[in-house]
Coordinates of C-alpha atoms and ligand atoms in Angstrom, one line a residue:
M1 CA 77.5 87.3 33.2
H2 CA 79.7 84.7 31.6
M3 CA 81.4 82.5 34.2
T4 CA 85.0 81.6 33.4
Q5 CA 87.1 78.8 34.8
S6 CA 90.4 80.5 34.6
A7 CA 93.5 79.0 36.3
D8 CA 94.3 80.0 39.8
T9 CA 97.9 80.9 39.1
S10 CA 98.6 81.6 42.8
R11 CA 98.4 77.8 43.3
H12 CA 101.9 76.4 43.5
L13 CA 103.2 73.4 41.5
R14 CA 105.6 71.7 43.9
R15 CA 107.1 69.0 41.7
V16 CA 106.4 68.3 38.0
V17 CA 107.8 66.3 35.1
V18 CA 108.6 68.0 31.9
T19 CA 109.2 65.7 28.9
G20 CA 111.2 67.1 26.0
A21 CA 113.0 69.4 28.5
A22 CA 116.1 69.7 26.2
G23 CA 113.9 70.9 23.3
F24 CA 112.9 74.4 22.3
I25 CA 109.5 74.8 24.2
G26 CA 110.3 72.3 27.0
S27 CA 113.5 74.2 28.0
H28 CA 111.6 77.5 28.2
L29 CA 108.8 75.9 30.2
S30 CA 111.2 74.3 32.5
R31 CA 113.0 77.6 33.2
A32 CA 109.7 79.4 34.0
L33 CA 108.7 76.6 36.4
L34 CA 112.2 76.5 38.0
E35 CA 112.1 80.3 38.5
A36 CA 108.7 79.9 40.3
G37 CA 110.4 77.5 42.7
T38 CA 108.9 74.3 41.3
T39 CA 111.1 71.1 41.3
V40 CA 111.4 70.0 37.7
I41 CA 112.3 66.6 36.5
G42 CA 113.3 67.3 33.0
V43 CA 113.3 64.1 30.8
D44 CA 114.8 64.0 27.3
R45 CA 116.6 61.5 25.3
R46 CA 119.0 64.1 24.0
G47 CA 121.7 64.8 26.5
Q48 CA 124.1 67.7 27.0
Q49 CA 127.1 65.6 26.1
H50 CA 126.3 64.5 22.5
D51 CA 123.9 67.1 21.2
P52 CA 125.0 70.8 20.9
L53 CA 121.4 72.1 20.6
A54 CA 120.2 70.2 23.6
A55 CA 123.3 71.4 25.5
A56 CA 122.5 75.0 24.7
N57 CA 118.9 74.5 25.8
L58 CA 119.8 72.7 29.0
D59 CA 122.7 74.9 29.9
E60 CA 120.7 77.5 31.8
L61 CA 118.5 74.9 33.5
T62 CA 121.3 72.9 35.1
S63 CA 122.3 75.9 37.3
F64 CA 119.0 75.7 39.2
P65 CA 119.3 73.5 42.3
N66 CA 115.6 72.4 41.8
F67 CA 116.3 71.0 38.3
I68 CA 116.7 67.2 38.0
P69 CA 117.8 66.3 34.5
L70 CA 117.2 62.8 33.3
T71 CA 118.6 61.6 30.0
A72 CA 116.3 58.8 29.0
D73 CA 114.1 57.5 26.2
L74 CA 110.4 57.6 27.2
M75 CA 109.9 54.5 25.0
N76 CA 111.7 52.3 27.4
C77 CA 112.7 53.9 30.6
P78 CA 110.7 52.9 33.7
L79 CA 108.2 55.7 34.2
E80 CA 106.7 55.2 37.6
P81 CA 109.9 56.3 39.5
V82 CA 110.0 59.4 37.3
L83 CA 106.3 60.4 37.8
L84 CA 106.1 59.4 41.5
D85 CA 104.8 62.3 43.6
A86 CA 104.5 64.7 40.7
D87 CA 101.7 67.3 40.8
A88 CA 101.6 67.4 37.0
V89 CA 103.3 66.0 33.9
F90 CA 103.9 68.3 30.9
H91 CA 104.3 65.9 28.0
L92 CA 106.1 67.9 25.3
A93 CA 108.5 65.2 24.0
A94 CA 107.7 64.4 20.4
L95 CA 109.2 64.3 16.9
P96 CA 108.0 67.7 15.5
G97 CA 108.1 68.8 11.9
V98 CA 105.8 67.9 9.0
R99 CA 108.1 67.1 6.2
P100 CA 110.2 64.3 7.7
S101 CA 107.0 62.5 8.8
W102 CA 106.4 61.2 5.3
G103 CA 108.1 57.9 4.4
P104 CA 110.4 55.6 6.3
T105 CA 110.6 57.7 9.5
F106 CA 106.9 57.3 10.2
D107 CA 107.6 54.5 12.7
A108 CA 109.7 56.9 14.7
Y109 CA 106.9 59.4 14.7
V110 CA 104.4 56.8 15.9
A111 CA 106.8 55.8 18.7
A112 CA 107.6 59.4 19.9
N113 CA 104.3 61.0 19.4
I114 CA 101.8 58.2 20.2
Q115 CA 103.4 55.4 22.1
T116 CA 105.0 57.7 24.6
V117 CA 101.6 59.1 25.3
Q118 CA 100.3 55.7 26.1
R119 CA 103.1 55.0 28.5
I120 CA 102.8 58.4 30.2
M121 CA 99.1 58.1 30.6
D122 CA 99.3 54.6 31.9
A123 CA 101.8 55.5 34.6
A124 CA 100.1 58.8 35.4
L125 CA 96.7 57.0 36.1
R126 CA 98.3 54.3 38.2
L127 CA 100.1 56.9 40.3
R128 CA 97.1 59.2 40.4
V129 CA 99.0 62.2 39.0
R130 CA 96.5 65.0 39.1
R131 CA 97.0 66.5 35.6
V132 CA 98.7 65.7 32.3
V133 CA 99.2 68.6 29.9
L134 CA 99.9 67.5 26.3
A135 CA 101.5 69.5 23.6
S136 CA 99.4 69.1 20.5
S137 CA 99.4 71.1 17.3
S138 CA 97.4 73.4 15.1
S139 CA 98.3 71.0 12.3
V140 CA 95.4 68.8 13.3
Y141 CA 93.0 71.3 11.6
G142 CA 94.6 70.8 8.1
A143 CA 93.5 73.1 5.3
T144 CA 91.2 76.0 6.3
D145 CA 89.6 78.7 4.3
G146 CA 91.7 81.3 6.2
S147 CA 89.1 81.9 8.9
S148 CA 90.0 81.1 12.5
S149 CA 90.0 77.5 13.7
K150 CA 87.8 76.6 16.7
E151 CA 88.4 73.6 18.9
T152 CA 85.0 72.3 17.8
D153 CA 86.0 72.4 14.1
R154 CA 86.3 69.0 12.4
P155 CA 90.0 68.1 12.3
G156 CA 91.5 67.2 8.9
P157 CA 95.2 66.4 9.4
L158 CA 97.2 66.6 6.1
S159 CA 100.4 64.9 7.1
P160 CA 101.5 61.9 9.1
Y161 CA 102.8 64.2 11.8
A162 CA 99.5 65.9 12.2
V163 CA 97.7 62.5 12.3
T164 CA 100.0 61.4 15.2
K165 CA 99.3 64.6 17.1
L166 CA 95.5 64.1 16.7
A167 CA 95.9 60.5 17.8
A168 CA 97.9 61.7 20.9
E169 CA 95.1 64.1 21.9
Q170 CA 92.5 61.4 21.6
L171 CA 94.6 58.8 23.4
C172 CA 95.1 61.2 26.4
L173 CA 91.4 61.9 26.5
A174 CA 90.4 58.2 26.3
H175 CA 92.6 57.5 29.4
A176 CA 91.3 60.5 31.3
N177 CA 87.7 59.5 30.6
R178 CA 88.2 56.0 32.1
P179 CA 85.9 55.4 35.1
N180 CA 87.4 56.7 38.3
A181 CA 90.5 58.1 36.5
A182 CA 92.3 60.4 39.0
T183 CA 94.2 62.0 36.2
S184 CA 92.8 64.8 34.1
V185 CA 94.1 66.1 30.8
M186 CA 94.6 69.3 28.9
A187 CA 95.7 69.0 25.3
L188 CA 97.0 72.3 23.9
R189 CA 97.0 73.0 20.2
Y190 CA 100.1 75.2 19.8
F191 CA 100.2 77.4 16.7
T192 CA 103.7 77.9 15.2
V193 CA 105.8 78.8 18.2
Y194 CA 108.8 81.0 17.8
G195 CA 111.3 82.9 20.0
P196 CA 114.9 82.5 21.3
C197 CA 116.3 79.0 20.8
Q198 CA 113.6 78.1 18.2
R199 CA 114.3 74.9 16.3
P200 CA 116.7 75.6 13.4
D201 CA 114.3 74.0 10.9
M202 CA 111.6 76.5 11.6
L203 CA 110.8 79.5 9.5
I204 CA 111.6 82.5 11.7
H205 CA 115.0 81.0 12.7
R206 CA 115.7 80.4 9.0
V207 CA 114.6 84.0 8.0
L208 CA 116.7 85.7 10.7
T209 CA 119.8 83.6 10.0
A210 CA 119.5 84.2 6.3
A211 CA 119.4 87.9 7.0
L212 CA 122.3 87.8 9.4
N213 CA 124.6 85.6 7.3
Q214 CA 123.3 86.8 3.9
T215 CA 122.7 83.1 3.0
P216 CA 119.8 82.3 0.7
L217 CA 116.4 81.4 2.3
Q218 CA 114.5 78.6 0.6
V219 CA 110.9 79.6 0.4
F220 CA 108.4 76.8 -0.3
G221 CA 105.3 77.4 -2.3
D222 CA 104.0 80.8 -3.5
G223 CA 105.1 82.7 -0.4
L224 CA 101.5 83.7 0.3
Q225 CA 101.1 81.3 3.2
Q226 CA 99.8 82.8 6.5
R227 CA 100.8 81.6 9.9
D228 CA 99.6 82.4 13.4
F229 CA 103.0 82.9 15.1
T230 CA 102.9 82.5 18.9
Y231 CA 105.7 83.7 21.1
V232 CA 107.2 81.0 23.2
G233 CA 106.9 83.0 26.5
D234 CA 103.1 83.3 25.8
V235 CA 103.0 79.5 25.1
V236 CA 104.7 78.8 28.4
R237 CA 102.2 80.9 30.4
A238 CA 99.3 79.1 28.7
T239 CA 100.9 75.7 29.4
I240 CA 101.4 76.4 33.1
A241 CA 97.8 77.8 33.4
A242 CA 96.6 74.5 31.8
S243 CA 98.1 72.5 34.6
L244 CA 96.2 74.6 37.2
T245 CA 92.8 75.3 35.7
P246 CA 89.8 73.4 37.1
A247 CA 88.6 72.9 33.5
A248 CA 89.7 69.5 32.2
N249 CA 89.6 66.8 29.6
T250 CA 89.4 69.1 26.6
V251 CA 91.6 70.6 23.8
I252 CA 92.5 74.3 23.8
N253 CA 94.1 76.4 21.0
V254 CA 97.2 78.3 22.0
G255 CA 97.8 80.9 19.3
A256 CA 98.4 84.6 18.9
G257 CA 94.9 84.9 17.3
S258 CA 96.3 86.9 14.3
S259 CA 97.9 85.7 11.1
T260 CA 101.0 87.0 9.3
S261 CA 102.2 86.4 5.8
L262 CA 105.6 85.3 4.9
S263 CA 106.3 88.6 3.1
D264 CA 105.4 90.5 6.4
V265 CA 107.9 88.2 8.3
L266 CA 110.5 89.1 5.7
D267 CA 109.7 92.8 6.1
I268 CA 110.1 92.6 9.9
A269 CA 113.4 90.7 9.5
R270 CA 114.7 93.4 7.1
R271 CA 113.7 96.2 9.5
L272 CA 115.3 94.5 12.5
T273 CA 118.6 93.6 10.8
G274 CA 118.9 96.4 8.3
R275 CA 119.7 93.7 5.7
S276 CA 117.8 92.2 2.9
V277 CA 116.8 88.5 2.9
P278 CA 118.0 86.6 -0.2
V279 CA 115.2 84.3 -1.2
I280 CA 115.2 81.1 -3.4
P281 CA 111.6 80.0 -4.4
S282 CA 110.9 76.3 -4.2
R283 CA 108.0 74.0 -4.8
A284 CA 105.3 73.7 -2.1
R285 CA 105.8 70.6 0.1
A286 CA 103.2 67.9 0.9
G287 CA 101.5 68.5 4.2
D288 CA 102.1 72.3 4.4
V289 CA 98.8 74.1 4.9
P290 CA 98.1 77.5 3.3
A291 CA 97.0 79.3 6.5
T292 CA 96.7 78.9 10.2
L293 CA 94.8 81.1 12.6
A294 CA 93.6 80.3 16.1
D295 CA 90.3 81.2 17.7
I296 CA 91.5 81.8 21.2
T297 CA 88.2 82.3 23.0
Q298 CA 88.5 79.0 24.9
A299 CA 92.0 79.8 26.1
Q300 CA 90.8 83.2 27.4
E301 CA 87.8 81.7 29.1
L302 CA 89.3 78.5 30.5
L303 CA 92.9 79.6 31.2
G304 CA 92.4 83.3 31.8
W305 CA 95.2 83.7 29.2
K306 CA 95.9 86.0 26.3
P307 CA 99.0 86.5 24.3
E308 CA 101.2 89.5 25.2
V309 CA 104.2 89.6 22.8
S310 CA 103.8 91.0 19.3
L311 CA 105.6 89.3 16.4
A312 CA 108.0 92.3 15.9
E313 CA 108.9 92.2 19.6
G314 CA 109.3 88.4 19.7
M315 CA 111.4 88.4 16.6
E316 CA 113.6 91.1 18.1
R317 CA 114.2 88.9 21.2
Q318 CA 115.0 85.9 19.0
L319 CA 117.4 88.0 16.9
R320 CA 119.2 89.3 19.9
R321 CA 119.7 85.7 21.2
L322 CA 121.1 84.7 17.8
Q323 CA 123.5 87.6 17.8
E324 CA 124.7 86.8 21.3
A325 CA 125.3 83.2 20.3
G326 CA 127.5 84.6 17.5
Ligands
NAD1 P1 111.9 70.0 20.0 O1 112.3 68.9 19.0 O2 112.7 71.1 20.2 O3 111.7 69.2 21.4 C1 111.1 67.9 21.6 C2 112.1 67.1 22.5 O4 111.5 65.9 22.7 C3 113.4 66.9 21.9 O5 114.4 67.5 22.7 C4 113.5 65.4 21.8 O6 114.8 64.9 22.1 C5 112.5 64.9 22.8 N1 112.0 63.6 22.6 C6 111.4 63.1 21.5 N2 111.1 61.8 21.6 C7 111.6 61.4 22.9 C8 111.5 60.2 23.6 N3 111.1 59.1 23.0 N4 112.1 60.2 24.8 C9 112.6 61.3 25.4 N5 112.6 62.5 24.7 C10 112.1 62.6 23.5 O7 110.4 70.4 19.6 P2 109.5 71.7 20.1 O8 109.4 72.6 19.0 O9 110.0 72.2 21.4 O10 108.1 71.0 20.3 C11 107.6 70.6 21.6 C12 106.2 70.0 21.5 O11 105.3 71.0 21.0 C13 106.1 68.8 20.5 O12 105.2 67.9 21.1 C14 105.6 69.4 19.3 O13 104.8 68.5 18.5 C15 104.7 70.5 19.9 N6 104.4 71.6 18.9 C16 105.4 72.5 18.6 C17 105.2 73.5 17.8 C18 106.2 74.5 17.4 O14 105.9 75.5 16.7 N7 107.5 74.4 17.9 C19 103.9 73.7 17.2 C20 102.9 72.8 17.6 C21 103.2 71.8 18.4

């Protein structure tokens, strides 16, 4: 019989730090933890006052008495008082997005995606925080032949963003492998995450708003690209499981394990909204990969996790939230 090391989800996280808590995935993760009774210190440099997206994401969290919001930049805030007494750190803060990582903003990517990891790991090890869970990305795989990517595949990042995410993984693991390190690491390679409050620059948000508002959708490349779209609620469950599993110091794919083409996404959007999606074709952009698909065997074995929400169901939830927001 195959022995698995799945997470004991009955174990309770008493107090955790979530970085990037005002972001798309960080706010969903924080909410799930708060609902489970965990005290969450939510760190983000975007505050409610000056950033409407952050305000929308933080709005529901601030009503929880066990939420401690902290508006701070991880590049320069003192981290030991933040991490003190935490059972785990979920390090999601980063500059996401492939396109803007080319050119002059690269320094900002290095700071947000690599240097913050160095600071977090340094403080976590000194304070003997048990586990750091890092948000990494499927982009580390680069171009594939369309078959599923396994964690043991050789990475081939095709954009500066992807290079920073691969560096972040390796940096975490290097710290965790230091002699006598009390902190262990799980680096999760998220595959295109979607759901309510998805970042406005991401495809499904753009498709649904184009359908709702009848504004043109710019489609890059030949439209044949395939993505493994992963529902944010499924990502949150995997992320919490990664903080509890006895398995450690490795990378794990978090994806739906199935791939969908852009034209199928457009079909679902048409069906859900009853409206067509006006499309403007544009040239492919550097760094975009033709296909992503996760092999999720490791996630099933080490986290006892599998995705539950279908793309049509998840897109419907995202659409409903957009309609509520007006
Ligand atoms: P997001 O932009 O919505 O959230 C990231 C948050 O991090 C932002 O609120 C930002 O203000 C914060 N942040 C960045 N630098 C910071 C700093 N120096 N100090 C404090 N806060 C800082 O992005 P997201 O889509 O929620 O992504 C979360 C994580 O998941 C990122 O690490 C991203 O690389 C990774 N990821 C996301 C996807 C996806 O499909 N959304 C896919 C793969 C990996």
